mmCIF file with all atom_site columns, C-alpha atoms in Angstrom:
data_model
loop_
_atom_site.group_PDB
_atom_site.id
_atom_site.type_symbol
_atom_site.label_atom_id
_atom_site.label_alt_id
_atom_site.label_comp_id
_atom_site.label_asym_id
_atom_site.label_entity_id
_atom_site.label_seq_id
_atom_site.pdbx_PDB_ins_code
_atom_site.Cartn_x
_atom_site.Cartn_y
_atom_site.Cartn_z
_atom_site.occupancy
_atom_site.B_iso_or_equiv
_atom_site.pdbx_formal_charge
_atom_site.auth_seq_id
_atom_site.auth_comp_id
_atom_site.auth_asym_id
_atom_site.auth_atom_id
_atom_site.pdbx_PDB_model_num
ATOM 1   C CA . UNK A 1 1   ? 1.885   -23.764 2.077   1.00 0.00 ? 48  UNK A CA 1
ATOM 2   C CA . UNK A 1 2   ? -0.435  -20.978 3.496   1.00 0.00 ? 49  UNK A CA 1
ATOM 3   C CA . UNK A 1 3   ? -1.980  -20.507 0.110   1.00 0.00 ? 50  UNK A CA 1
ATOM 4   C CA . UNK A 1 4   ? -2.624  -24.302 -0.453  1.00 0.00 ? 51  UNK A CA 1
ATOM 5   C CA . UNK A 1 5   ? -3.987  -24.362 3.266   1.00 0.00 ? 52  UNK A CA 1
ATOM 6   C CA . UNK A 1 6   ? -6.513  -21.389 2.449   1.00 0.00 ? 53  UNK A CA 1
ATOM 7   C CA . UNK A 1 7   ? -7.717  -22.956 -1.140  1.00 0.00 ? 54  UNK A CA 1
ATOM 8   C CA . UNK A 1 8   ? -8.020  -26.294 0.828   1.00 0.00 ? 55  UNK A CA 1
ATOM 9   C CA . UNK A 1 9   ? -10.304 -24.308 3.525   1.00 0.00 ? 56  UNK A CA 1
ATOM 10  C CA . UNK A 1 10  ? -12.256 -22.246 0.989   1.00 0.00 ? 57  UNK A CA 1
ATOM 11  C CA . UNK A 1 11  ? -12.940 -25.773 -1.025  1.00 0.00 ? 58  UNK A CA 1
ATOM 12  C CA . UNK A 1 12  ? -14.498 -26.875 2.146   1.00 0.00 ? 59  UNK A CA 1
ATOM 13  C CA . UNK A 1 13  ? -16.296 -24.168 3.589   1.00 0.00 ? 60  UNK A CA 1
ATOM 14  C CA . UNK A 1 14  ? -17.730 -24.397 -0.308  1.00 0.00 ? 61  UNK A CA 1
ATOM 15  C CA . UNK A 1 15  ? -18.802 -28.097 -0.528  1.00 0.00 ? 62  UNK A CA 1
ATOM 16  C CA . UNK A 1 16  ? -20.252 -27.199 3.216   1.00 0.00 ? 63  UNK A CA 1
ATOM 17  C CA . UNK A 1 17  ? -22.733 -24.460 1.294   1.00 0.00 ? 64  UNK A CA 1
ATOM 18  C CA . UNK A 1 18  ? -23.686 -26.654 -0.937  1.00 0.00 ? 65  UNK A CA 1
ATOM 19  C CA . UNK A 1 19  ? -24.348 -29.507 1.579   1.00 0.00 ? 66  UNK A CA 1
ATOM 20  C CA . UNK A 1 20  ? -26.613 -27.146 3.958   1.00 0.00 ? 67  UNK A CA 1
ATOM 21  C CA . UNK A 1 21  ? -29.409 -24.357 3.293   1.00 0.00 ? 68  UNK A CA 1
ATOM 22  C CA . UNK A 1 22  ? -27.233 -21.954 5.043   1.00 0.00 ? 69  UNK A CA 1
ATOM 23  C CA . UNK A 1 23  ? -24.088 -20.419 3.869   1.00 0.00 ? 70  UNK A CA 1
ATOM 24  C CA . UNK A 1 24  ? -20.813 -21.759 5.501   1.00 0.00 ? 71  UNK A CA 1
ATOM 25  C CA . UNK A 1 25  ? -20.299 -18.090 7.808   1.00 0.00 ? 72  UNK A CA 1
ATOM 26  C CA . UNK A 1 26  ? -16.354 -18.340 7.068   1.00 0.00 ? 73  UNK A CA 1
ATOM 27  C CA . UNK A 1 27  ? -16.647 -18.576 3.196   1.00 0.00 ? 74  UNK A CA 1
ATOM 28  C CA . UNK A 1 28  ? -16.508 -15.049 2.903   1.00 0.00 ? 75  UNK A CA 1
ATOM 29  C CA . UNK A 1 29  ? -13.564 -14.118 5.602   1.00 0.00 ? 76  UNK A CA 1
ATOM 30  C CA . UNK A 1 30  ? -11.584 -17.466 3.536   1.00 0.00 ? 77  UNK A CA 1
ATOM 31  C CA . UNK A 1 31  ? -11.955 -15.710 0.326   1.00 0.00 ? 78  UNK A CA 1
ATOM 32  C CA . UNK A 1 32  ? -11.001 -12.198 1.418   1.00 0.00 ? 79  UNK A CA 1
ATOM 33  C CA . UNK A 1 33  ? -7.877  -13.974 3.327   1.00 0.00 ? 80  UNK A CA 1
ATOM 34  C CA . UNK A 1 34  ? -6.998  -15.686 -0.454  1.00 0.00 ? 81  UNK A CA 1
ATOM 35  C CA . UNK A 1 35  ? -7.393  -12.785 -2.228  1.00 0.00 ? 82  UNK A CA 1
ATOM 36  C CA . UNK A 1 36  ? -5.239  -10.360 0.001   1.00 0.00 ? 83  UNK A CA 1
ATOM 37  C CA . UNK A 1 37  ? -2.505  -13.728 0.175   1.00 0.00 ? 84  UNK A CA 1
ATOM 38  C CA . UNK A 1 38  ? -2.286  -13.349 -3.748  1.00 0.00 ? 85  UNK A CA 1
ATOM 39  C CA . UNK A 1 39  ? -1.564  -9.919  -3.753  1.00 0.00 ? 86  UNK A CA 1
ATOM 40  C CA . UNK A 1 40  ? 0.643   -10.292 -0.708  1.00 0.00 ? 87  UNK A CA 1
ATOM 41  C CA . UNK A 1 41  ? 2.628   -13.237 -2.761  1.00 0.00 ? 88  UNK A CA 1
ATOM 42  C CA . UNK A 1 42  ? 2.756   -10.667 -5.960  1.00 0.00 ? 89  UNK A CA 1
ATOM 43  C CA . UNK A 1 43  ? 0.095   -11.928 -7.620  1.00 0.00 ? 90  UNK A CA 1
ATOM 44  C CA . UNK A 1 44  ? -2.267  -9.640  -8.307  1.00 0.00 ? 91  UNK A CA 1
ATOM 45  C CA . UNK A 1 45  ? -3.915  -11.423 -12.157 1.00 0.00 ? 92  UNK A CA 1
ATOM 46  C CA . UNK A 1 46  ? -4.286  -14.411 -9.435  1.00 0.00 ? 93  UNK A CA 1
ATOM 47  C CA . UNK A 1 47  ? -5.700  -11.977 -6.554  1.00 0.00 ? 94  UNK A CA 1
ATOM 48  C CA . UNK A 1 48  ? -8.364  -10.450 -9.175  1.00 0.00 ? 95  UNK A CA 1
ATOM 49  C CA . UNK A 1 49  ? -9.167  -13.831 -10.325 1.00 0.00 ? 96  UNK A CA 1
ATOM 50  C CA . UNK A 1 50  ? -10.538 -14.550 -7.081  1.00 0.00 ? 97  UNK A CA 1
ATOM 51  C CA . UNK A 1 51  ? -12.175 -11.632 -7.048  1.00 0.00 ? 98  UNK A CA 1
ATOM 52  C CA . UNK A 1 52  ? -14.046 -12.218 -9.979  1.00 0.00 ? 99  UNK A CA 1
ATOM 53  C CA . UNK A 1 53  ? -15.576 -15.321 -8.312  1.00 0.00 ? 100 UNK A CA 1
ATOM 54  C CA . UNK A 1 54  ? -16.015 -13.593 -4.826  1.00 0.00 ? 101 UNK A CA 1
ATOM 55  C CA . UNK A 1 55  ? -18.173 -11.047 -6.599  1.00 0.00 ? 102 UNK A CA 1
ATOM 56  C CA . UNK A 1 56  ? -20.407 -13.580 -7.876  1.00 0.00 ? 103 UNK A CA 1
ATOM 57  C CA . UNK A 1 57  ? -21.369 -14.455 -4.655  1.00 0.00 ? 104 UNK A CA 1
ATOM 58  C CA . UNK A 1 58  ? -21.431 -10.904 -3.393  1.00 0.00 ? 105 UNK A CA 1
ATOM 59  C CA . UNK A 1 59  ? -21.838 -8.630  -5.537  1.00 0.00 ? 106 UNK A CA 1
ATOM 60  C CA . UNK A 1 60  ? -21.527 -5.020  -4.314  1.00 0.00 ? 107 UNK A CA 1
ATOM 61  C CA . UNK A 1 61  ? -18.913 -6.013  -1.519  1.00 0.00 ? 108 UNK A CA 1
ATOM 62  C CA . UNK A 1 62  ? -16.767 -2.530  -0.364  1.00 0.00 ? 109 UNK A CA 1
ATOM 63  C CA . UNK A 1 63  ? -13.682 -4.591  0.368   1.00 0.00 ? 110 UNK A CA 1
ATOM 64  C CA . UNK A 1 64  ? -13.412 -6.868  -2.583  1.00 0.00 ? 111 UNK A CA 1
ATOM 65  C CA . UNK A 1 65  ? -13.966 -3.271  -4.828  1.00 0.00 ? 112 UNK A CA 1
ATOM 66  C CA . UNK A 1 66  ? -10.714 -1.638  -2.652  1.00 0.00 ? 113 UNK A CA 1
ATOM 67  C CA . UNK A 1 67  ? -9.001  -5.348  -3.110  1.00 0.00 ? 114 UNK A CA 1
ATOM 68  C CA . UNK A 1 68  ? -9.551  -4.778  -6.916  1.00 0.00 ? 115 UNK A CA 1
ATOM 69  C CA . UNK A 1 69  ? -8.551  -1.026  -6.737  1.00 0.00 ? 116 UNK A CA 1
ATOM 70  C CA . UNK A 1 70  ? -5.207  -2.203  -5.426  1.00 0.00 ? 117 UNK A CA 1
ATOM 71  C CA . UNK A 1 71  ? -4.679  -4.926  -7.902  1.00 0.00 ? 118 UNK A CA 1
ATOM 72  C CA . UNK A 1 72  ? -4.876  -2.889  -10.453 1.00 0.00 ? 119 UNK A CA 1
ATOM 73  C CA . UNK A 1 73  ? -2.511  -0.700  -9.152  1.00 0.00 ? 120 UNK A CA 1
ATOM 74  C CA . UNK A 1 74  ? -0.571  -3.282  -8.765  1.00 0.00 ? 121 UNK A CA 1
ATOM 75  C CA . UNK A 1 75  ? -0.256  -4.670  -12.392 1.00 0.00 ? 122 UNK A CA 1
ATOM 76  C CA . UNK A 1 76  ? -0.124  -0.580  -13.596 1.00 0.00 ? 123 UNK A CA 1
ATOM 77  C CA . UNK A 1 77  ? -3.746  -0.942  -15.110 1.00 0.00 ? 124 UNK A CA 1
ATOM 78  C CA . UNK A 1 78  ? -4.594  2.677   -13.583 1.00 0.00 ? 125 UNK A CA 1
ATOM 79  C CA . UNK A 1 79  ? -7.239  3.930   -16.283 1.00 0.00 ? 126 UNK A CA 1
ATOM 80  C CA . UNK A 1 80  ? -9.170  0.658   -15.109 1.00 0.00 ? 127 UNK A CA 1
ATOM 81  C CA . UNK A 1 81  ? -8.200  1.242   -10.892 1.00 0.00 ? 128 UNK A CA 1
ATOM 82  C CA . UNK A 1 82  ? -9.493  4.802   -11.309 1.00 0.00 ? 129 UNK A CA 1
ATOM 83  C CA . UNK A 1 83  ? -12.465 3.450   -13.543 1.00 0.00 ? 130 UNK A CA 1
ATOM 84  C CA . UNK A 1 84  ? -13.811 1.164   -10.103 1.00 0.00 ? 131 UNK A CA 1
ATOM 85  C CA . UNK A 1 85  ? -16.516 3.019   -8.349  1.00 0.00 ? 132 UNK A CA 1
ATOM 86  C CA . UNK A 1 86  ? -15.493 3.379   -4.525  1.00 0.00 ? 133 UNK A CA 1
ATOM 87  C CA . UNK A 1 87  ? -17.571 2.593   -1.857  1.00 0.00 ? 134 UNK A CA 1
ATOM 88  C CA . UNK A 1 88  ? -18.431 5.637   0.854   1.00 0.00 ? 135 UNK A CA 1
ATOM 89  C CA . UNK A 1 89  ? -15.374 5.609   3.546   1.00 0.00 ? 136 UNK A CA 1
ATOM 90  C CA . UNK A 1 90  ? -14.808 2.490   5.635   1.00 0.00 ? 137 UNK A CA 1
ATOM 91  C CA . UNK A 1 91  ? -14.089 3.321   9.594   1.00 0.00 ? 138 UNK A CA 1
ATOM 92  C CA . UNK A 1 92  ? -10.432 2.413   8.785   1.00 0.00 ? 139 UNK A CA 1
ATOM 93  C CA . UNK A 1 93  ? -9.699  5.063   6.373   1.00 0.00 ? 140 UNK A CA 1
ATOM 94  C CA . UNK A 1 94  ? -9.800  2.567   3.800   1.00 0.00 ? 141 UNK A CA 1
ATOM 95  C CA . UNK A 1 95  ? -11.167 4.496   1.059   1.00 0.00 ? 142 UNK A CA 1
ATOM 96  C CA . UNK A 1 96  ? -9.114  7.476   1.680   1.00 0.00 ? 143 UNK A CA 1
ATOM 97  C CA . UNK A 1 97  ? -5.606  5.121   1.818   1.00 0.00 ? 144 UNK A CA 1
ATOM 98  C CA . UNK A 1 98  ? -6.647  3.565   -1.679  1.00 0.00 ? 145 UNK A CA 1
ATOM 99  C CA . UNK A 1 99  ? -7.107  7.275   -3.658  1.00 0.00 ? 146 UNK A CA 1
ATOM 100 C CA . UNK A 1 100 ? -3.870  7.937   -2.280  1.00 0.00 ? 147 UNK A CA 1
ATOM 101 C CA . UNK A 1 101 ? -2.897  5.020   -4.186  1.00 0.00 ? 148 UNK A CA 1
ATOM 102 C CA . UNK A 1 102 ? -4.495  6.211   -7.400  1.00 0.00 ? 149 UNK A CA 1
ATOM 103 C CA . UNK A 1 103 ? -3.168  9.894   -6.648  1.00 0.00 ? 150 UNK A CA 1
ATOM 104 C CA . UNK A 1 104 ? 0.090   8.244   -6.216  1.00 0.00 ? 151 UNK A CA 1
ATOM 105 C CA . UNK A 1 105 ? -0.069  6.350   -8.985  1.00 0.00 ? 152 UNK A CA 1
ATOM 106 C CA . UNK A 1 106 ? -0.141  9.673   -11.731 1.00 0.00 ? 153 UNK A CA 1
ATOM 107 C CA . UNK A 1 107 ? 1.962   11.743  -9.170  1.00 0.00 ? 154 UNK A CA 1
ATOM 108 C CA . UNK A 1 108 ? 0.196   13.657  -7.660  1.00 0.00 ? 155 UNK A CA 1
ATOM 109 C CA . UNK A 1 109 ? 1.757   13.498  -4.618  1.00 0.00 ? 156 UNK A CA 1
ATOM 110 C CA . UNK A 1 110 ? 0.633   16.555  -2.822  1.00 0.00 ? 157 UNK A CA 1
ATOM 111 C CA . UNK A 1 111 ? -2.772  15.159  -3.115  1.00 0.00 ? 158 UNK A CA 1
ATOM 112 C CA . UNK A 1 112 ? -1.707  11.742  -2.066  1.00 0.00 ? 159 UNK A CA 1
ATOM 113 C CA . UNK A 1 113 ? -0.553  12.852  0.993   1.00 0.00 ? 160 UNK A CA 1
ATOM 114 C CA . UNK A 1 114 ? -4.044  14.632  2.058   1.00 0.00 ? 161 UNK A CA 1
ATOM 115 C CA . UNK A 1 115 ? -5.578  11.668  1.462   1.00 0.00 ? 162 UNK A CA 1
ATOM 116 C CA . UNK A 1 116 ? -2.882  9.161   3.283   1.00 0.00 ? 163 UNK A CA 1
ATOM 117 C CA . UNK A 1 117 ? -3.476  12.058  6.415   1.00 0.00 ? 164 UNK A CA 1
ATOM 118 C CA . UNK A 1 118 ? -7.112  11.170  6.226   1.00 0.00 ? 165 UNK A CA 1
ATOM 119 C CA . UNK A 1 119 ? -6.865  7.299   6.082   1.00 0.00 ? 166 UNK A CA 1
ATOM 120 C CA . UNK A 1 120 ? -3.689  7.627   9.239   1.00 0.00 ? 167 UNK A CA 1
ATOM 121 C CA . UNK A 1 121 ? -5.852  9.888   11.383  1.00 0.00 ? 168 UNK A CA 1
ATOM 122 C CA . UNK A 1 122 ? -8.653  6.764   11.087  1.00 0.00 ? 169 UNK A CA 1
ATOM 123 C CA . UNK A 1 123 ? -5.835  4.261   11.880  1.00 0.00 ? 170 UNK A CA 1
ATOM 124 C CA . UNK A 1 124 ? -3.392  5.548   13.714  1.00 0.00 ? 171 UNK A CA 1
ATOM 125 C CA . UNK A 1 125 ? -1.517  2.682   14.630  1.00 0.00 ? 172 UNK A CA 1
ATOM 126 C CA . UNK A 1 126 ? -1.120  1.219   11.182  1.00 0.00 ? 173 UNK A CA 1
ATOM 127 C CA . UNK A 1 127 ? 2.634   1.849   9.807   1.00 0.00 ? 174 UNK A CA 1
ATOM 128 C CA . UNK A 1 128 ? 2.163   1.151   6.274   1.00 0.00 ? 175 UNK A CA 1
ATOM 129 C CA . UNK A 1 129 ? -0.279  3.916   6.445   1.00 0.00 ? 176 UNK A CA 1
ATOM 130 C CA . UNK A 1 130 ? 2.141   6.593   7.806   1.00 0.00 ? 177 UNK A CA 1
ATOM 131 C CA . UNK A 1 131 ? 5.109   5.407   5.596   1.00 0.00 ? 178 UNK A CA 1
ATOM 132 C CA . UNK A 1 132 ? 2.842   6.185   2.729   1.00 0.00 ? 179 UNK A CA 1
ATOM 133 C CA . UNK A 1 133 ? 1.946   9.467   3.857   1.00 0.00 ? 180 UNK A CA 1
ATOM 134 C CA . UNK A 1 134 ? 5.746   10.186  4.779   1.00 0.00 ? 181 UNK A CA 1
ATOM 135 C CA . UNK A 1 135 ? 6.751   8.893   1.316   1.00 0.00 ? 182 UNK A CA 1
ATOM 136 C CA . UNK A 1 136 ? 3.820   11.123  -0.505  1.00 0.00 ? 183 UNK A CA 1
ATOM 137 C CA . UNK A 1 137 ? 4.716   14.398  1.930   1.00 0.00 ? 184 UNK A CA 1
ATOM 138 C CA . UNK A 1 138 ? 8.942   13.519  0.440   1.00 0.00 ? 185 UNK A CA 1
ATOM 139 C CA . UNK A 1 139 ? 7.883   13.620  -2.990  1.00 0.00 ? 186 UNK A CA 1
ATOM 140 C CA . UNK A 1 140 ? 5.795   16.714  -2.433  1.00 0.00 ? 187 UNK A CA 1
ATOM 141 C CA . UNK A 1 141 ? 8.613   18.720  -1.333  1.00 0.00 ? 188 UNK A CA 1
ATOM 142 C CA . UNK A 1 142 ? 7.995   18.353  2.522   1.00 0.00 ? 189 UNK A CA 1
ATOM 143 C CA . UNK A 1 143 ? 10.816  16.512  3.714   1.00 0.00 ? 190 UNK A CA 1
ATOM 144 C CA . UNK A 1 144 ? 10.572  17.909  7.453   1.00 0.00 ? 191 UNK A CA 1
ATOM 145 C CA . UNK A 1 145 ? 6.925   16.639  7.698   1.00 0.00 ? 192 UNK A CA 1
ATOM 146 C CA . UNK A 1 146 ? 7.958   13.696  5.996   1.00 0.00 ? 193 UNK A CA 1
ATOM 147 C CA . UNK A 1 147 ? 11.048  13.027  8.442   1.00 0.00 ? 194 UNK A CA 1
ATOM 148 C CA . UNK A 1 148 ? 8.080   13.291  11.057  1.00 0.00 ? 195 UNK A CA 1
ATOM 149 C CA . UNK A 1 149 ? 5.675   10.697  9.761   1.00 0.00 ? 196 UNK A CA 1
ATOM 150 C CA . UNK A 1 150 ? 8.342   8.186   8.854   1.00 0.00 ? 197 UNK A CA 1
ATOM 151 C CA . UNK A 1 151 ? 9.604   8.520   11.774  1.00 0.00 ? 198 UNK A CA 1
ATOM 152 C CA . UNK A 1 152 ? 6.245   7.810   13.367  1.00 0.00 ? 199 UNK A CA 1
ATOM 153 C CA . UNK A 1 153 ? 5.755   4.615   10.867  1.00 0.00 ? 200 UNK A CA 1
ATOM 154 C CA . UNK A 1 154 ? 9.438   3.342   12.425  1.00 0.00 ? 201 UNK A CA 1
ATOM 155 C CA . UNK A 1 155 ? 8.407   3.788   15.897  1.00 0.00 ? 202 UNK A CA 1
ATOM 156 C CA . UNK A 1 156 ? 5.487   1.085   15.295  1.00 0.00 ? 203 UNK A CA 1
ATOM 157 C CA . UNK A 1 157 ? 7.141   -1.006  13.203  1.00 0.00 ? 204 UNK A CA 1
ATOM 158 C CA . UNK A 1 158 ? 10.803  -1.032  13.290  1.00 0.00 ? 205 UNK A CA 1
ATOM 159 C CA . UNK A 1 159 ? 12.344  -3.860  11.605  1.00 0.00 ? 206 UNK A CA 1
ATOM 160 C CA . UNK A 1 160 ? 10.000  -3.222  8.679   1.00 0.00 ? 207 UNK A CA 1
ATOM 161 C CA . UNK A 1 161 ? 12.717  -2.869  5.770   1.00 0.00 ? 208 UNK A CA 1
ATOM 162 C CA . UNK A 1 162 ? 10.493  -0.505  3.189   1.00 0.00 ? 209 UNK A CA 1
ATOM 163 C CA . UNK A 1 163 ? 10.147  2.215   6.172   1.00 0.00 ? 210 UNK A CA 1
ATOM 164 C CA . UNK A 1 164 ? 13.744  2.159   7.365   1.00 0.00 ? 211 UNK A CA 1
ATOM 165 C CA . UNK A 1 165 ? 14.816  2.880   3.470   1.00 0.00 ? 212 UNK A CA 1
ATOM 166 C CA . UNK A 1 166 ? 12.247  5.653   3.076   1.00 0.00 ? 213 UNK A CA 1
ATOM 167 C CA . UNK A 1 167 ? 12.849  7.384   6.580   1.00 0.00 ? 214 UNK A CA 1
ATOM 168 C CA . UNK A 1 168 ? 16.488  7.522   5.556   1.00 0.00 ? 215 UNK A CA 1
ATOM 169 C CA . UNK A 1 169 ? 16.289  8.375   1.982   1.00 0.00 ? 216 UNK A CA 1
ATOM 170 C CA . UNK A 1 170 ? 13.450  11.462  3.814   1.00 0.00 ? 217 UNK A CA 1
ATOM 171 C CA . UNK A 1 171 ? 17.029  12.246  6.292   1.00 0.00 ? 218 UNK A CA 1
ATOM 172 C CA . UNK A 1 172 ? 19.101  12.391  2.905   1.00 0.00 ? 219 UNK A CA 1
ATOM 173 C CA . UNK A 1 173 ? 16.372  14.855  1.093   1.00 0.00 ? 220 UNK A CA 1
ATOM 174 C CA . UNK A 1 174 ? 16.005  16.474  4.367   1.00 0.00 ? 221 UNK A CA 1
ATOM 175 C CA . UNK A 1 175 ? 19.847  17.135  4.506   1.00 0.00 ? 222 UNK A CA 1
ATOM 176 C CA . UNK A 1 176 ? 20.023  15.301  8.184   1.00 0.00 ? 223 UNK A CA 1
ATOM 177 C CA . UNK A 1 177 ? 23.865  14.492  7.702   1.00 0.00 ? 224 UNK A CA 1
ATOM 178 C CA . UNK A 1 178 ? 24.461  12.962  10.741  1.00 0.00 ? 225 UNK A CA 1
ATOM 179 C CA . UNK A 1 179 ? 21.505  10.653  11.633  1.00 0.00 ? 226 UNK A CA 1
ATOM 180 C CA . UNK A 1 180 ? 21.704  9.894   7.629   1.00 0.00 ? 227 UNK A CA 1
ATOM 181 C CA . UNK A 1 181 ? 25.351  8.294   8.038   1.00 0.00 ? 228 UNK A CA 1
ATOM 182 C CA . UNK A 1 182 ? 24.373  6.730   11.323  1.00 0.00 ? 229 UNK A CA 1
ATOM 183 C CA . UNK A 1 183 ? 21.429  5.530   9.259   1.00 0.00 ? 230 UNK A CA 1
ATOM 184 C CA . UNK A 1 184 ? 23.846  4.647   5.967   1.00 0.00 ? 231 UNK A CA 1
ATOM 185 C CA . UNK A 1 185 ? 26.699  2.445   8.153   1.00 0.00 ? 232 UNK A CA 1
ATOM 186 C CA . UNK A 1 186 ? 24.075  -0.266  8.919   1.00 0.00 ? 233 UNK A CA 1
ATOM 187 C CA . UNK A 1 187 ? 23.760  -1.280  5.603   1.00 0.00 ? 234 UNK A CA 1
ATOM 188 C CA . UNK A 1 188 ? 25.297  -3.013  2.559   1.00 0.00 ? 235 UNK A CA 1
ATOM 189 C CA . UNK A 1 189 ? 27.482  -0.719  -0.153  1.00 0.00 ? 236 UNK A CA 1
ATOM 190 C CA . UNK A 1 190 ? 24.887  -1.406  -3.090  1.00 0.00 ? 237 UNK A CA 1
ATOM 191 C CA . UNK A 1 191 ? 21.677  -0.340  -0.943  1.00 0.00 ? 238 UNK A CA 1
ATOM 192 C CA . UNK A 1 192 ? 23.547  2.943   -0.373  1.00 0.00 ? 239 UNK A CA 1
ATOM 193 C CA . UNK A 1 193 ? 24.242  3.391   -3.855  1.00 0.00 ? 240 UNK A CA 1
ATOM 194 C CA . UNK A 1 194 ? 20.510  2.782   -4.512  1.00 0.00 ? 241 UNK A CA 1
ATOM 195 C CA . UNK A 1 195 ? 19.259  5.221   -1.596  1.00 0.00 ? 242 UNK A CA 1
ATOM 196 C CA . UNK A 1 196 ? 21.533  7.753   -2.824  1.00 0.00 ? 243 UNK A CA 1
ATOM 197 C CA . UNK A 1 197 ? 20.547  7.778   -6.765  1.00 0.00 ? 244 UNK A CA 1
ATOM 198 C CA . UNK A 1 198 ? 16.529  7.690   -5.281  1.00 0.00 ? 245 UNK A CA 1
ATOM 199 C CA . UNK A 1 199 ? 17.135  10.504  -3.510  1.00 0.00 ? 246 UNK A CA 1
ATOM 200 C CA . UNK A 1 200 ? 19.359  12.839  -6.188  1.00 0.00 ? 247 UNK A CA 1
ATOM 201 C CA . UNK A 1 201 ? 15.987  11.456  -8.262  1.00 0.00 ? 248 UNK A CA 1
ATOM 202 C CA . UNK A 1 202 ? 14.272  13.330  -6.199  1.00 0.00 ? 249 UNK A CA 1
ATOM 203 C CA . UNK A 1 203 ? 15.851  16.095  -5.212  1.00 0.00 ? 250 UNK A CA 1
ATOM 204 C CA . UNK A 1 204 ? 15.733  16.453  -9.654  1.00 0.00 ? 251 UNK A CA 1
ATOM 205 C CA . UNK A 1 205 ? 11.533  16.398  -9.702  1.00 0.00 ? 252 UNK A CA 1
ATOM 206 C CA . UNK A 1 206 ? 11.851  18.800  -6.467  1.00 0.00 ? 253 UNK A CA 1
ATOM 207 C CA . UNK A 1 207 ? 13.463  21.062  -8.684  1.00 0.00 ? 254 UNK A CA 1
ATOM 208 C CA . UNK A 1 208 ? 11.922  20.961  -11.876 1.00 0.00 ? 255 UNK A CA 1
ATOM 209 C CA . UNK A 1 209 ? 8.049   21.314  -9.806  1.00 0.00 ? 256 UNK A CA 1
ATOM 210 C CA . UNK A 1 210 ? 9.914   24.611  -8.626  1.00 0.00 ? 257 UNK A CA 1
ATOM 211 C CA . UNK A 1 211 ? 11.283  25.651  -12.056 1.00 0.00 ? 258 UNK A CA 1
ATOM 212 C CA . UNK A 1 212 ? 7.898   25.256  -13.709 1.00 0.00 ? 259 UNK A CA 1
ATOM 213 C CA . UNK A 1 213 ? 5.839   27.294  -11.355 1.00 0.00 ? 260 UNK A CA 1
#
């Protein structure tokens, strides 16, 4: 219903450009709202659709070049999200938080996490950033400093599933037995199962990274 409501809005705020000399101001903010809905819905061939047409009508736009960055990402096209030239850094960190992504993406994690320290240090307050930087530290081999930033990410946002799961599976790597059980009892049999094989996983990488040095 929110999509339909946006495309309904951006349809108007279109006929409205054409009607007058000047540009409707919202048609911009409309489209950008679409575009991060697709990708929010899991629809990132829809979300770069949009873009394509948003580009049109302004071309060169910073966000809509991170928006396709992260789309791309999304649908595992990474030869074509690392291909996008990036804009110079936004005040947000946004630029930093989206070559994490790509760093991410071909596992280089240790990297990742420099960059997801940059784009948290420019927005402090945003969780998603420091559960990706907790996530990238966890997969470097830094479980302590990853215990720290998840931890961080839970304090702002604590019902938010994806950072409970990774700030225990960080306890599990991390070998915090007791807060990891506390963690564990609150949820269902199968999730357990699942946190437990993720974190064996990764425990495996940890020690083949040590065995080929």
């Amino acid at each position: 219903m929110k999509r339909v409501m946006l495309a309904a809005l951006l349809m108007a705020a279109t006929l409205a450009k054409g009607a007058q000399a000047e540009e409707a101001p919202d048609t911009r903010g409309l489209y950008l709202q679409l575009i991060h809905q697709a990708r929010g819905d899991g629809r990132p061939r829809a979300a770069l659709a949009y873009l394509d047409d948003f580009e049109r009508r302004y071309p060169g736009d910073a966000q809509a070049r991170l928006l396709r960055v992260n789309s791309l990402i999304d649908l595992g096209q990474i030869d074509a999200a690392e291909a996008v030239a990036l804009p110079a850094e936004t005040r947000d960190g946004g630029v930093s938080a989206v070559r994490g992504h790509l760093l991410a993406a071909r596992g280089r994690w240790a990297e990742a996490a420099s960059c997801y320290g940059q784009a948290s240090r420019a927005s402090p307050a945003d969780p998603l950033l420091r559960n990706a930087l907790g996530y990238a530290l966890l997969r470097a081999g830094q479980a302590a400093a990853a215990i720290e930033a998840l931890r961080g990410a839970s304090d702002l946002a604590p019902q938010m599933t994806i950072i409970r799961n990774n700030l225990l599976l960080a306890l599990i790597v991390g070998g915090r037995r007791a807060e990891t059980e506390a963690g564990l009892r609150r949820l269902d049999g199968p999730l357990r199962q699942k946190l437990a094989a993720e974190a064996a996983r990764i425990e495996m990488d940890g020690s083949r990274r040590e065995a080929d040095r």
